Coordinates of C-alpha atoms and ligand atoms in Angstrom, one line a residue:
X25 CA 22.5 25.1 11.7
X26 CA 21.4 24.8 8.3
X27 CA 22.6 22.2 5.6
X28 CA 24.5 24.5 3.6
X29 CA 26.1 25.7 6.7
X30 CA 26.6 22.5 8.4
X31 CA 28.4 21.2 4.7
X32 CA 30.6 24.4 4.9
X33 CA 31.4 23.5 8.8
X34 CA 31.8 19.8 7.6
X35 CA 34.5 21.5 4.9
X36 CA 36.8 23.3 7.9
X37 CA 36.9 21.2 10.0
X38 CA 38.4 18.8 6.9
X39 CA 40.8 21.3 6.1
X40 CA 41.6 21.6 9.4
X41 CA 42.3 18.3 9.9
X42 CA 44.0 17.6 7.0
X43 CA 46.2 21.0 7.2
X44 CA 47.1 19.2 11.2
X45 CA 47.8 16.2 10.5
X46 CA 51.1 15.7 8.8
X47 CA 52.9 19.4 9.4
X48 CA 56.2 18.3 10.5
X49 CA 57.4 16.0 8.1
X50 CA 55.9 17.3 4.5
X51 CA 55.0 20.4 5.7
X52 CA 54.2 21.7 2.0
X53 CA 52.7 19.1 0.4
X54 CA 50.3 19.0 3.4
X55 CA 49.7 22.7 2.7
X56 CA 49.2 22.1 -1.2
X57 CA 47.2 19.1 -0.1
X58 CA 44.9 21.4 2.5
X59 CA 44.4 24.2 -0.4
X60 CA 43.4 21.9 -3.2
X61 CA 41.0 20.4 -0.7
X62 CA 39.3 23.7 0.2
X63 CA 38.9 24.6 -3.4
X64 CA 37.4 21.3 -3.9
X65 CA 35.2 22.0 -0.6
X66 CA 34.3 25.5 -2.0
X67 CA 33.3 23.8 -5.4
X68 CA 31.1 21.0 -4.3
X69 CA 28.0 21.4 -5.7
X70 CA 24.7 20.1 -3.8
X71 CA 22.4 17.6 -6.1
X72 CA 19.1 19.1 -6.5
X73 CA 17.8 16.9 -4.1
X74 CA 20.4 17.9 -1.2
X75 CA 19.7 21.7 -2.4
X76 CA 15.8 21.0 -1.4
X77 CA 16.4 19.2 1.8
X78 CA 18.8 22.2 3.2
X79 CA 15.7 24.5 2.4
X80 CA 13.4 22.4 4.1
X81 CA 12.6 21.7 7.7
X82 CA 9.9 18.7 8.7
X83 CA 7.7 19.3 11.0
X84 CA 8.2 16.1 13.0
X85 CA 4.8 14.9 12.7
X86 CA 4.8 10.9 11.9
X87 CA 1.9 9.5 10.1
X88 CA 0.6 6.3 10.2
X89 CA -1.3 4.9 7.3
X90 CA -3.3 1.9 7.2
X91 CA -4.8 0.8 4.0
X92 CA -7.6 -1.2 4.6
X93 CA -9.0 -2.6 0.8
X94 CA -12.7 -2.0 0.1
X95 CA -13.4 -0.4 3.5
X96 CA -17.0 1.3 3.5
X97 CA -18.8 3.3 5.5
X98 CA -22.2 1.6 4.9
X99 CA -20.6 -1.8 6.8
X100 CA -18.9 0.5 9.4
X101 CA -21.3 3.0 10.6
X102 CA -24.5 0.6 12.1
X103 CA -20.9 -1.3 13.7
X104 CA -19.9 2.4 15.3
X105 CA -23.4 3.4 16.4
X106 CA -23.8 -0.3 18.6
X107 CA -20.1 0.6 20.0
X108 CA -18.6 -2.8 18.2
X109 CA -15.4 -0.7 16.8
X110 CA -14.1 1.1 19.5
X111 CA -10.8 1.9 18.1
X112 CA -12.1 3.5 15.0
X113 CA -14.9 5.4 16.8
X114 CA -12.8 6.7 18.7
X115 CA -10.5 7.9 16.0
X116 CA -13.4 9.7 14.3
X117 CA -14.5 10.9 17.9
X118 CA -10.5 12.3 17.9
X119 CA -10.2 13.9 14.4
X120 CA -11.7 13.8 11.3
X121 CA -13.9 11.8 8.8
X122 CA -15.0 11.4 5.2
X123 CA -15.9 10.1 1.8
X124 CA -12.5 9.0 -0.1
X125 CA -13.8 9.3 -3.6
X126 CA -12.4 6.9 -5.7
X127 CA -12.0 6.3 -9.6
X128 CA -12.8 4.2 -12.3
X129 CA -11.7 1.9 -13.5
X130 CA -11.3 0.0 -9.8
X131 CA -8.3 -1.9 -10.0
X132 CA -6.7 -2.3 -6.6
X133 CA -2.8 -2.1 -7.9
X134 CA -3.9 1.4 -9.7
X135 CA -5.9 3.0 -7.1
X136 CA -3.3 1.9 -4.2
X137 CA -0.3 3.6 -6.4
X138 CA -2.6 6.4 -7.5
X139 CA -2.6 6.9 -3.4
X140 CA 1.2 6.6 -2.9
X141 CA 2.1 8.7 -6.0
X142 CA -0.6 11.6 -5.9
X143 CA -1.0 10.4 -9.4
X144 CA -3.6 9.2 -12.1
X145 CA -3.2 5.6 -13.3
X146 CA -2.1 7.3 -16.5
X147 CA 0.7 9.0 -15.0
X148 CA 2.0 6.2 -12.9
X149 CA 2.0 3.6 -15.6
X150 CA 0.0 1.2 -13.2
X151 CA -3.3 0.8 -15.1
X152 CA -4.2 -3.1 -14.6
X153 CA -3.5 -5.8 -12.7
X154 CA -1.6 -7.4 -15.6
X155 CA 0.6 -6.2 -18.4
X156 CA 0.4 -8.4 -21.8
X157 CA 2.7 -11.3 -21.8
X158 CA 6.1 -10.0 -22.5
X159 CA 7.8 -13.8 -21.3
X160 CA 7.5 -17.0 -24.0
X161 CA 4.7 -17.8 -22.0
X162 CA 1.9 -16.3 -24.2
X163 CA -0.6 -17.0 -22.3
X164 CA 0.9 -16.4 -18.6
X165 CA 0.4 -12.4 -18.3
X166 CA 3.0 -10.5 -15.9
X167 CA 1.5 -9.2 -12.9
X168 CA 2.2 -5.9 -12.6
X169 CA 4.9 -4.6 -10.5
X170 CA 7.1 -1.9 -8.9
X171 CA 8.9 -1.9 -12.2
X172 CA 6.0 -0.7 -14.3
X173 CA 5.5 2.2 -12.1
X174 CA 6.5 5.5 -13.7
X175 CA 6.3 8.0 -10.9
X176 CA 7.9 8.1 -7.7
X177 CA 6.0 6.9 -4.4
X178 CA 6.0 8.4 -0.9
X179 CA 8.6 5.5 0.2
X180 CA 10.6 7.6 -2.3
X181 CA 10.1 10.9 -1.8
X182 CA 11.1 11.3 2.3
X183 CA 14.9 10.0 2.1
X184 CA 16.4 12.7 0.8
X185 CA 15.1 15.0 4.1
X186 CA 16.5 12.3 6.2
X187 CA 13.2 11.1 6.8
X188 CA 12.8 7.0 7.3
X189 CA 9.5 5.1 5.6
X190 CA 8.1 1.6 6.9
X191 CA 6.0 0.2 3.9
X192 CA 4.5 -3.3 4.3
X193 CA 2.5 -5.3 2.2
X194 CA 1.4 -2.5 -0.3
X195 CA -0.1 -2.9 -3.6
X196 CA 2.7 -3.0 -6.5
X197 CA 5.9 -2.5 -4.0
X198 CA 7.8 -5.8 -5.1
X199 CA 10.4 -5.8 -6.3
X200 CA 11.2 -3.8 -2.8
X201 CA 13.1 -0.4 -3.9
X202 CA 15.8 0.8 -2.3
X203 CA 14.5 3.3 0.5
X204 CA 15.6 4.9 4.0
X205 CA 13.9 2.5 6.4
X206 CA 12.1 -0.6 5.2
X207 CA 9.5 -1.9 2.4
X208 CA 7.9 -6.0 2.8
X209 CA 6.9 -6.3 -0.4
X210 CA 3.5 -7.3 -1.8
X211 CA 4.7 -11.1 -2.9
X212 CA 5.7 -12.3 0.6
X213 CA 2.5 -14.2 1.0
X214 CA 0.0 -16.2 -1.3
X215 CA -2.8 -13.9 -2.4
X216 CA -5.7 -14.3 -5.2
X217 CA -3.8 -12.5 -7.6
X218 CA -0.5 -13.7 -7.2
X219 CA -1.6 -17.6 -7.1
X220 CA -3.8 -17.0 -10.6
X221 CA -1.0 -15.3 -12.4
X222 CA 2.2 -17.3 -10.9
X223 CA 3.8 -14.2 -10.0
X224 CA 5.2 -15.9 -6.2
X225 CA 8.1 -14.5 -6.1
X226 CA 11.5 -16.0 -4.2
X227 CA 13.6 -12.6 -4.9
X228 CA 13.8 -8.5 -4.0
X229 CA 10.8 -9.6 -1.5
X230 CA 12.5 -6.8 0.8
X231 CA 14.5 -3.7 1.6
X232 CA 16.9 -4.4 3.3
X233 CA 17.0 -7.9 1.4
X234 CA 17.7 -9.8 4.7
X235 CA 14.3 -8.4 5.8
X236 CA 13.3 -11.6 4.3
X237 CA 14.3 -13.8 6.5
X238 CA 13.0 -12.4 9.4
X239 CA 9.6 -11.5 7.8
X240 CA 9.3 -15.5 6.4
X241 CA 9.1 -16.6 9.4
X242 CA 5.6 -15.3 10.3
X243 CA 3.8 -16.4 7.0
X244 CA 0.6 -18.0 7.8
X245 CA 0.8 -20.7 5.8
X246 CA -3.0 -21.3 4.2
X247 CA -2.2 -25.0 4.0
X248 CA -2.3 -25.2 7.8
X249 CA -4.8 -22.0 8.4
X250 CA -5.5 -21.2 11.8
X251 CA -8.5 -22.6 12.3
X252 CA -9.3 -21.4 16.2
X253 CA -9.3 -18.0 14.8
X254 CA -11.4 -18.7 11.9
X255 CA -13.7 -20.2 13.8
X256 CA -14.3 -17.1 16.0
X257 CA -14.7 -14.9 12.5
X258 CA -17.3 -16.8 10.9
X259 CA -19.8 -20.2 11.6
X260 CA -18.6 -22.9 9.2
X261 CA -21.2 -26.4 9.0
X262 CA -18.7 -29.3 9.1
X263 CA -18.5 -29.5 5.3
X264 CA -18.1 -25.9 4.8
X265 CA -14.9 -26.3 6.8
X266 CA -13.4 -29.3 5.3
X267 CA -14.2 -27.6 2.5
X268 CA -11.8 -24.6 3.3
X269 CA -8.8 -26.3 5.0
X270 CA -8.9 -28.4 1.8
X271 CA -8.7 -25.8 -0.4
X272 CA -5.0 -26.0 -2.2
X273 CA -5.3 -22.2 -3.6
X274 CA -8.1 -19.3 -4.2
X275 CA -10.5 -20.5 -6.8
X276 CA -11.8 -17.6 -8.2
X277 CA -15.9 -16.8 -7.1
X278 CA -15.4 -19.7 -4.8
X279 CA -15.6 -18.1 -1.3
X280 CA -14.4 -20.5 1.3
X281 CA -11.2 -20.8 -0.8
X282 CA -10.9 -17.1 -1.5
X283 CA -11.7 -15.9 2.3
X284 CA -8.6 -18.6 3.8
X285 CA -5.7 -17.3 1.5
X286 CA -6.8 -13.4 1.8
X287 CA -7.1 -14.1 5.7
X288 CA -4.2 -15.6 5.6
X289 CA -1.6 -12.9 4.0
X290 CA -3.6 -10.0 5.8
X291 CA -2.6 -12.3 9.2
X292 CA 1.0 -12.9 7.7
X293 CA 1.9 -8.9 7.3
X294 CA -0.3 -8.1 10.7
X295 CA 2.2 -10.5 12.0
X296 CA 5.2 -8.8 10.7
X297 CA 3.7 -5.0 11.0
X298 CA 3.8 -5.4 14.7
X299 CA 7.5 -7.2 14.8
X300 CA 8.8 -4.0 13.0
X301 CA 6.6 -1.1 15.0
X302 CA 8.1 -3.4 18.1
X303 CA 11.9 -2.2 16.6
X304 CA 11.0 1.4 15.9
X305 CA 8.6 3.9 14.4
X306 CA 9.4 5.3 11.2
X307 CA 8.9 8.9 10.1
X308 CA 6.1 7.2 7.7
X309 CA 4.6 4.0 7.9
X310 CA 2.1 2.5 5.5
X311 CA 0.7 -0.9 6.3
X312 CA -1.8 -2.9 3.7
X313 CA -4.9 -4.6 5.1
X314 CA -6.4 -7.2 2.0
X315 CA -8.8 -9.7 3.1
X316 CA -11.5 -7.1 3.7
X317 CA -11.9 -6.9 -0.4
X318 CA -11.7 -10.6 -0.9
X319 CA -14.2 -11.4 1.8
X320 CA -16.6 -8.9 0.4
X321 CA -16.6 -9.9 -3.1
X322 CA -17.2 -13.2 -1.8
X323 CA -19.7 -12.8 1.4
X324 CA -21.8 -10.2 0.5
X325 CA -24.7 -12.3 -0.9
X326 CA -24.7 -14.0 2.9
X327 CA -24.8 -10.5 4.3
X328 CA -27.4 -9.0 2.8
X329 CA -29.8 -12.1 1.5
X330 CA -32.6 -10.1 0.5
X331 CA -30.9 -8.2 -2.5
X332 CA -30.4 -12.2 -4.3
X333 CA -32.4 -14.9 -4.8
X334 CA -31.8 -18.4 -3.9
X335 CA -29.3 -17.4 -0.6
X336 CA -31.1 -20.2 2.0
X337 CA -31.9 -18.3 5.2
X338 CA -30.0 -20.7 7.6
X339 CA -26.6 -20.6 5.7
X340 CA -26.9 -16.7 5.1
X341 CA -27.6 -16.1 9.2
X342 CA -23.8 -17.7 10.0
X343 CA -22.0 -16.8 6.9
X344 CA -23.5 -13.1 7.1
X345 CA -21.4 -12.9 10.4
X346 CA -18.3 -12.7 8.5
X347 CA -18.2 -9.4 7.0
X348 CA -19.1 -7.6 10.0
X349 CA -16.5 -9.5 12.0
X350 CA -13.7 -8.5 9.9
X351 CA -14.7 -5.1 10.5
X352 CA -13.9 -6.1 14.7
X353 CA -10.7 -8.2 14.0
X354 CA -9.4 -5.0 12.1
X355 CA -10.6 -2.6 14.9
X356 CA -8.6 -5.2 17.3
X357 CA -5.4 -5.4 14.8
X358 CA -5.7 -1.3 15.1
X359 CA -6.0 -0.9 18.8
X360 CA -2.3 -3.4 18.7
X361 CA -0.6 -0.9 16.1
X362 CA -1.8 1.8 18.0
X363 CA -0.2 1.0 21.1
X364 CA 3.3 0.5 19.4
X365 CA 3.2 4.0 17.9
X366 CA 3.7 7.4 19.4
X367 CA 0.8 9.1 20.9
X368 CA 0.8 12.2 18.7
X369 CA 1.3 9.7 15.1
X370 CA -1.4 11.3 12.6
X371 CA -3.2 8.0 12.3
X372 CA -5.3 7.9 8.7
X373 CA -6.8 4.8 7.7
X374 CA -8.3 5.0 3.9
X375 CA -9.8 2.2 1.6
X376 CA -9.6 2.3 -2.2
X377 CA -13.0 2.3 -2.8
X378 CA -16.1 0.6 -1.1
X379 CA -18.2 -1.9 -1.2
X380 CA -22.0 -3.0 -2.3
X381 CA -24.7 -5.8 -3.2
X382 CA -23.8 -6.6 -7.0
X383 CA -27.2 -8.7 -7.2
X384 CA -25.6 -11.3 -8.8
X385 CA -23.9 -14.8 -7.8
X386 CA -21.4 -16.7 -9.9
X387 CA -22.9 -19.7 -10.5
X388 CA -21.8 -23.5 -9.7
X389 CA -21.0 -23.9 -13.4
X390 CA -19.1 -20.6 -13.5
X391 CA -16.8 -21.1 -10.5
X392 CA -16.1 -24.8 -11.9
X393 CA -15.0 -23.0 -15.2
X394 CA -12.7 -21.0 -13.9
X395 CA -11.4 -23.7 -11.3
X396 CA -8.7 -24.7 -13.7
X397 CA -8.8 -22.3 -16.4
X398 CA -7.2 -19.1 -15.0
X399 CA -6.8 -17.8 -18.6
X400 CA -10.7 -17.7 -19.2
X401 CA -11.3 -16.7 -15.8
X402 CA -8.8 -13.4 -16.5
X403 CA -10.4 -12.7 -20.0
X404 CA -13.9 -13.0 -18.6
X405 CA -13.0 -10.4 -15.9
X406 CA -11.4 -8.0 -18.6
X407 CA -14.4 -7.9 -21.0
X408 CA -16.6 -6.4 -18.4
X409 CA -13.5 -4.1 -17.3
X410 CA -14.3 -5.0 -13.8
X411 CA -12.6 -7.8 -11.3
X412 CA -15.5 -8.4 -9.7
X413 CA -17.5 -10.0 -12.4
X414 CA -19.9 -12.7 -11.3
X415 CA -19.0 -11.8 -7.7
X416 CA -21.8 -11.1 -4.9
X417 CA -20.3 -8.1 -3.9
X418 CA -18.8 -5.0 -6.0
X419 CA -17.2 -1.9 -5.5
X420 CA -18.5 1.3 -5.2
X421 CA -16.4 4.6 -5.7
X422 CA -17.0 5.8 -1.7
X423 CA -13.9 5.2 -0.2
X424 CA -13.3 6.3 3.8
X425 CA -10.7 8.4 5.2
X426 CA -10.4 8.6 9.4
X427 CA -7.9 10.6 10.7
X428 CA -7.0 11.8 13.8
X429 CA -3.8 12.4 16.0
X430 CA -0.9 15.5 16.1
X431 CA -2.0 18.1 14.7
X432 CA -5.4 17.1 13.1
X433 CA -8.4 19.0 14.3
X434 CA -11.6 17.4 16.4
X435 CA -14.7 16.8 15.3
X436 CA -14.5 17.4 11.5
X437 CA -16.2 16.0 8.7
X438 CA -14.5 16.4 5.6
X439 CA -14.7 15.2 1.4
X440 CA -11.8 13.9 0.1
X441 CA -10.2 12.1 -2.6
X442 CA -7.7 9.4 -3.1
X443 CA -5.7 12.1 -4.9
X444 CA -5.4 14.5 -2.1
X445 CA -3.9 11.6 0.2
X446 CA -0.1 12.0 -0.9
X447 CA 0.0 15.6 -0.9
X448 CA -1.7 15.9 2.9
X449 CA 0.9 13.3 3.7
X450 CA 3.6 15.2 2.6
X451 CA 2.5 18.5 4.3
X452 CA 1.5 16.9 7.3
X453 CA 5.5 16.0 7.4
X454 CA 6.6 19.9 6.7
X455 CA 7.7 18.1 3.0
X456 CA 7.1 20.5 -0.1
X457 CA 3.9 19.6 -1.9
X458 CA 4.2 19.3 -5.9
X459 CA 2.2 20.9 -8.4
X460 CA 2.1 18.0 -10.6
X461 CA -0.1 16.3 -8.2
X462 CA -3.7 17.2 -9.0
X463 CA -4.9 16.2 -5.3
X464 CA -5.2 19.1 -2.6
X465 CA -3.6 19.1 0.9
X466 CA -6.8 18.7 3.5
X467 CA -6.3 21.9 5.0
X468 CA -10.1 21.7 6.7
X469 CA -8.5 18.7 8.9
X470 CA -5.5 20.6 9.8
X471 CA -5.2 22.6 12.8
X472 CA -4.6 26.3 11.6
X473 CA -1.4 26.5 13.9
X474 CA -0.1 23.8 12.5
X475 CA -0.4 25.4 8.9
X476 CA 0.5 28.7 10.3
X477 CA 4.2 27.2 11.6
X478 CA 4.6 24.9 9.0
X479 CA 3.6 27.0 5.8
X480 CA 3.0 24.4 2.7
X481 CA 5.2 24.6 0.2
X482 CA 4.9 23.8 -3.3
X483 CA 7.9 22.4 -5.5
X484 CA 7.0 21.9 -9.5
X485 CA 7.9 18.3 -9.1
X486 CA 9.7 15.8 -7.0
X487 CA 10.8 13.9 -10.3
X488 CA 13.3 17.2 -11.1
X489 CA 14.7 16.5 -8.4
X490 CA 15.1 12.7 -7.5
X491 CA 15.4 9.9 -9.8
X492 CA 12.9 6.9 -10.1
X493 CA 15.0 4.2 -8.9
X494 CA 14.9 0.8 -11.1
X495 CA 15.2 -2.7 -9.7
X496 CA 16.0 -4.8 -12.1
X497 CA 14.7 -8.6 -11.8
X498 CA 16.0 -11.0 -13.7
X499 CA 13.1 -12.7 -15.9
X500 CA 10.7 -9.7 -15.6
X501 CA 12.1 -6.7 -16.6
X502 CA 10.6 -6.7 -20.5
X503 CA 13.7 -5.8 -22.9
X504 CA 13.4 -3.4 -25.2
X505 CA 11.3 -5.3 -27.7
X506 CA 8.9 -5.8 -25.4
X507 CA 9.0 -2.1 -23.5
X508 CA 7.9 -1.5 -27.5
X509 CA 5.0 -3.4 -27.4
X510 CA 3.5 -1.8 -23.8
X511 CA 4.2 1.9 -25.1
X512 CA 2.6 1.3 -28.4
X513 CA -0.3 -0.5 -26.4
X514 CA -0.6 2.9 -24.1
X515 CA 0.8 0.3 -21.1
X516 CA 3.7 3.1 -20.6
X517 CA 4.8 6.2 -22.0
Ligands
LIG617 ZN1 -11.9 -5.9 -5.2

């Protein structure tokens, strides 16, 4: 039965009751009260939204997205080819791979929204890291967040067909919008970003709020960082290690400091992605991987020695270690996920962008500069337009995409971009695909039967027919005065 049909059904059998229930002793009110229903039954208008979900019917296909920052295919491949990353080999050996061109300018918050949107930067409002100050705090800039963002997300768009998301840990998702499933928010954990712009955040951490509580719990606390696991990652001398558990927060260009509070978030919401697969699987899950960027901004000089001078042979032999065996704890933290999920999920992992040798490495003096002067440290960064400035590593605008799973076909190489992410996503779930996103659904990875019995669809837009929904935070959301400022600044439109 159809919506409209099963809302008509819904109406009788209302009637019905009502006309029932009370006959003997005010037999004609009860009547009057049963007609004025029905007329109010046969006038109830569907919302847009509830209009679009009676005409459409998902395909039951769940996806599985992991988002693993910085990803690339020049760490992975020589890994694949000695058999070191089973899970993902076998993934590509499953379904499909490829090139997920990125854009500039290579901000994480922008490029992760510009994959859960479909949208440019420009149309999503999330340009930067950081908005100008809007708080008395001149100097303090707001880190951008979930209220900035102008379009609507993926963890959006499936409610309305019934359709439950699982979002954890993603790019620019606190506050936590209301959504049918879950989201764990991006400030549950210290990261770089967070710790340099104050932005910790004690409220709207979840959807459902009492998430929270459960999800606290399993914060690795970088104060007391696991060390036995550390230890298996990466070859620390004794003073390299003191050095680490000393560290108090991520200095930035400072690697051993950098390396223990990304490893420690990415362990936090690996924690807490496999405590919420273990209660159910949503329609759509999305779970964010971040140390691999941190570690390769920070490690890549150790890695590859011979594109810097000055790396000392001995240190660059154990410290080179790390990078490739991030790439096998993630392969491990994917074979876990993978065994909580259904056998047919479409499983895509994607990366923002990649990774390579920026030749240079911040100096001694530079990292004790920025030590305590996080306002220097942000302005140095914006002048060049790039995060990574001073950094040994830097990204690149090759991206990966690995799919494989349901209905994606074997064997196929394919060229994508972080555009056509959201719309595949969508049609992969039988959702209609809008014309205001400029990707493209990756029909080459699709089995044709698939497309054949779940046509794609197109809608003009899914913002004519849901509404942005707005959390509002206390001492963040900018008033009016301030909203001023950002549009005349080109922040927001
Ligand atoms: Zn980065």
């Amino acid at each position: 039965m159809d919506r409209h049909a099963e809302l008509a059904e819904d109406c009788r059998v209302r009637s019905r009751l009502s006309a029932g229930r009370y006959v003997y002793p005010v037999r004609s009110l009860t009547i009057l009260a049963a007609l004025l229903l029905l007329v109010a039954c046969q006038r109830q208008e569907l919302t847009p939204a509830q209009r679009l979900a009676a005409e459409t019917s998902p395909s039951g296909v769940k996806v599985l997205l992991v988002g693993i920052d910085g990803a690339t295919f020049s760490v992975l491949d020589p890994l694949l080819e000695a058999g070191e990353l089973p899970v993902m080999a076998d993934l590509i050996q499953q379904g499909a791979r490829g090139v997920l061109e990125s854009r500039k300018p290579s901000r994480s918050p922008a490029l992760w929204t510009t994959i859960a949107t479909g949208k440019s930067p420009r149309e999503h409002g999330v340009k930067n890291f950081k908005l100008p100050p809007v708080d008395s705090d001149k100097r303090r800039p707001v880190l951008v967040s979930s209220i900035h963002r102008q379009s609507l997300a993926l963890w959006n768009m499936l409610g309305p067909f019934g359709l439950q998301v699982g979002f954890l840990g993603w790019w620019v998702t606190w506050p936590a919008e209301p959504v049918n499933g879950w989201i764990v928010s991006d400030r549950v954990t210290h990261s770089r970003w967070i710790d340099w712009a104050g932005g910790f955040k004690d409220e709207s951490l979840t959807f459902p709020p009492e998430l929270a509580n459960e999800v606290r719990g399993l914060v690795v606390d970088p104060n007391d960082p696991p060390m036995d696991e550390i230890d298996q990652l990466v070859e620390l001398s004794d003073e390299e290690r003191s050095e680490l558990i000393a560290s108090t927060r991520p200095i930035y260009g400072h690697w051993l400091s950098v390396f223990k509070f990304g490893y420690c978030s990415q362990r936090s919401y690996e924690k807490m992605a496999l405590q919420l697969l273990d209660k159910g699987q949503p329609d759509l899950v999305g779970l964010f991987l971040i140390a691999n960027d941190p570690i390769c901004h920070t490690f890549w000089h150790f890695y590859q020695p011979e594109k810097y001078t000055g790396v000392e042979g001995e240190q660059a032999k154990r410290l080179g270690q790390l990078i490739p065996n991030f790439q096998r704890h993630n392969d491990r933290f994917l074979a876990q996920v993978l065994s909580k999920v259904d056998p047919d999920t479409v499983v895509m992992l994607i990366s923002d962008h990649g990774f390579r040798a920026s030749k240079r490495i911040p100096t001694p003096e530079e990292v004790e500069k920025y030590a305590n002067r996080f306002d220097q440290m942000w302005e140095g960064a914006e002048e060049e337009g790039v995060v990574a400035v001073g950094q040994s590593g830097r990204h690149t605008l090759h991206g990966i995409l690995i799919a494989a799973g349901g209905p994606i076909r074997k064997g196929v190489k394919t060229k994508a971009h972080l555009y056509d992410i959201a719309p595949t996503v969508l049609a992969l779930l039988g959702l209609p695909v809008p014309e205001d996103m400029p990707g493209r659904v990756l029909e080459d990875i699709i089995e044709p039967e698939f497309l054949e019995q779940h046509p794609i669809r197109t809608i003009d837009s899914y913002e004519s027919y849901l509404e942005l929904p707005r959390v509002a935070i206390a001492d963040e959301t900018p008033d009016e005065e301030a909203l001023e400022m950002l549009r005349s600044l080109g922040y927001i439109q």
